Amino acid sequence: MKIKAYGILKQYIGDKDYLKIDVPEPITIVELFSKVGIPEKYVFVVEKNGKAITKDSVINDNDEISLIPFISGG
Amino acid sequence: MKGVWNKVLKIDLSTKKTEIVPVNDDVYKKYNMGLGIATYFLYKETESKIDPLGAENVIVFSPGLFVGTGIPTGSKSAMTFKSPLTGGFGRAIVGAYLGVEMRKSGVDAIIIKGKSDKLVTLKIDNENVEFIDAEEYRGIDAILTQDKLREKYGKTYRTCAIGQAGENLSKISGIDFEERQAARAGGGAVFGSKNLKAIIMKGDKKIDFADPEKLKELNKKWVNIIKEHPATKADMDYGSGEFYDWMNRERGTFPSRNWQWGYFQSVYDNLKEGEKSHIDPYYWSPKYTVRHHPCPTCTKPCGRIIEVKEGKYAGTKVDGIEYEVLYSLGGVLEIDDVEAVAKMNEICDREGFDAISAGVTIAWAMEAYEKGLLDKDKMEGIELTFGNADAAIEVLKKMAKREGYIGELLADGTKAAAEKLGKNSDQFAINIKGLELPAYDVRGIKGMALALAVSIRGACHLTAGVYGIELGGSWWKYKGIDRLSSDWKGFEVKTAEDLATTYDIFGLCKFSRHMYFLEGIPELNNAITGDDMIDADVMTIGERVYNLQKMFNIREGIDRKYDTLPYRVTHNPIPKGVSKGAYVSEEELQHMLDEYYMARGWSKDSTPTAVKLASLDLLDIVDEKLAAGI
């Protein structure tokens, strides 16, 4: 699974453009947070393949997940 | 009513006379403070069709109700005037320490009219005004002027001033408040036209709160909520540009190269794994930040002082760099050099330019130059091509002085420049109602396109502030928002405008609206005033003030015809990236406008109906003849 994270969340994927992990069985987003060590409270929006999903959604190994923090703005 | 002074101070610069005018509780109940009474007094004190740069224009300044109360992020004051840039309602909101002094001064607003015969500084101690000759500061930059004034009169005075841009009546000039700017819509030129260089103010009275103990308890509560909020750390560490990288990579809606691109293509297409754009705050903030620079009573300061210590821009020190400036002095000029952006930001602040408008105007000139539309013989050797930071810096300095062909051409923004140049250059002039667009490529954010099109002061991102709702898809009670759809945007924008207006009335920073939302406001108001306001009352005040602003524009003849989008947004799709192919067709815009006016209770030509104005209790100030039937 490819995980992209932005802003303050990027540090949790090693400050890389994306992190690749193996997810042999489908898991929920909340389980993903715990697997990767991302504090849930910092995540505002989760997207699967470019579409927003809820944190209880189930995801698979071939999904691309984007994690977006809160936007205060410009 | 507790928590206010029930008085405003009128200052006539022509006669050098001042007057304290009593204000009854009903006015505060209807309009509250800040942008509320600043709108009320601007509407009342001006006639339609006045010259924005004439003595008859009026400047109203009022701190929000929460300013000076210790409420965290309750830092914003409002300034209103007739805009020389748009010809309509002018508004600028600023995190001003001078606003805190006014809150302690015994008056709730100052209303300035007339024109001084010489350049003047207003020195205000509580309610007492002195008119001090300011000729010695002519041509001195806005920040240095304030430093000198504080040196001379004491550091307890809080200040604001204009720079050369304002003195030279640039329609894209603003007013500097100790390195925070009331920048947009040309307020600097209004100061300049009145020969008003600066204001210094000190207040030493104590605001009489209805329930001081409750207020103390609420302040403590909100300090903790803000401290624990997940956005706080990022805001403090990286500032308002924190989401720059995401805007480029995941949304493709960071307008670059004068909106020829929807993301910073020449940078992002060439980044290697792990590399960052040099204007990404995650690249520059840790390197250049010297210290935080908070607005009054902000416990989550996004403002920072950055300093360039080496290289050709060594010595540059500026409050910034805000997200908007990463665009207006970065991406839109195709400049990925943070030190050059900092230098231009510093020039804008010191000369007194709105950094958004100034940068977008130079971007227009770069495109015109590359298209061969500018007279190269008059450019004094300046190669004004995209990416040429030194050329942009030189041009910026010339704009402040209206110097030479290029300085004079650009000094009043893109609308005036394109009108002067002709040659279809309006097709890449990025403004609405004359005000340059902010850092959101609205071709791929359609609710935001509507918000900018209808915004009272021209293309303003904070009038509705729906970028977070649109880009994130949900916020507060909004859910399932599709940024590429043009449906239901009318209601979305209308509601967000009313809520955002309340922030400018109470003086809360909009960068804390995902903390206070709507529900945090009434109990704070009630502890200060002794009122028994509920959520719905807050929204009604926001809607009332918004409608009065709209009536100001209607009185000027600014109706649906002016609620437009730049040609580039309606005709040139985003060429590449996540939002490739997105644009807003003329049909989509008209559909969104119809929905919006319907949601607002306005006619098809955007005039508030008499029914709407009556239901908001505005017919005592607005002439019913100006309203629409249904």
XYZ file of C-alpha atoms in Angstrom, chain A residues 4 6-8 10 15-18 41-42 44-45 47 52 64 66 68-74, chain B residues 228 230 234-235 240 242 245-246 249-251 273-274 276 282 323-324 440 461 467 472 474 511 514:
48
model
C 1.137 9.784 1.175
C 1.201 16.109 3.971
C 2.184 18.948 6.251
C 2.757 17.968 9.824
C 4.758 13.826 6.768
C 9.514 12.749 5.766
C 9.344 10.996 2.390
C 7.031 11.661 -0.530
C 5.309 8.356 0.255
C -6.219 13.478 16.053
C -3.859 15.134 13.571
C -8.415 15.820 9.125
C -9.138 14.086 5.820
C -8.498 9.895 0.847
C -12.452 11.158 0.727
C -3.247 4.643 -2.418
C -3.500 10.256 1.322
C -4.291 15.439 5.127
C -3.968 17.518 8.302
C -6.188 20.438 9.339
C -6.104 23.437 7.024
C -5.979 26.792 8.787
C -5.449 28.657 5.610
C -3.948 31.486 3.782
C -4.574 21.008 22.320
C -4.207 19.451 16.166
C 1.657 23.167 12.441
C 0.398 26.764 12.383
C -0.196 29.917 7.110
C 1.722 25.015 5.938
C 2.996 21.318 -0.803
C -0.410 19.611 -0.624
C 0.736 17.898 -5.341
C -2.717 16.683 -4.276
C -5.026 19.408 -5.518
C 12.329 12.066 -4.100
C 12.508 13.842 -0.743
C 11.158 20.296 -1.388
C 8.760 22.966 5.547
C 0.703 31.507 2.250
C -0.688 34.256 0.025
C -6.427 29.452 -4.857
C -10.473 34.592 -0.052
C -11.264 26.999 0.609
C -11.105 19.110 2.389
C -16.062 18.748 4.937
C -7.475 30.970 11.395
C -12.054 25.576 13.110
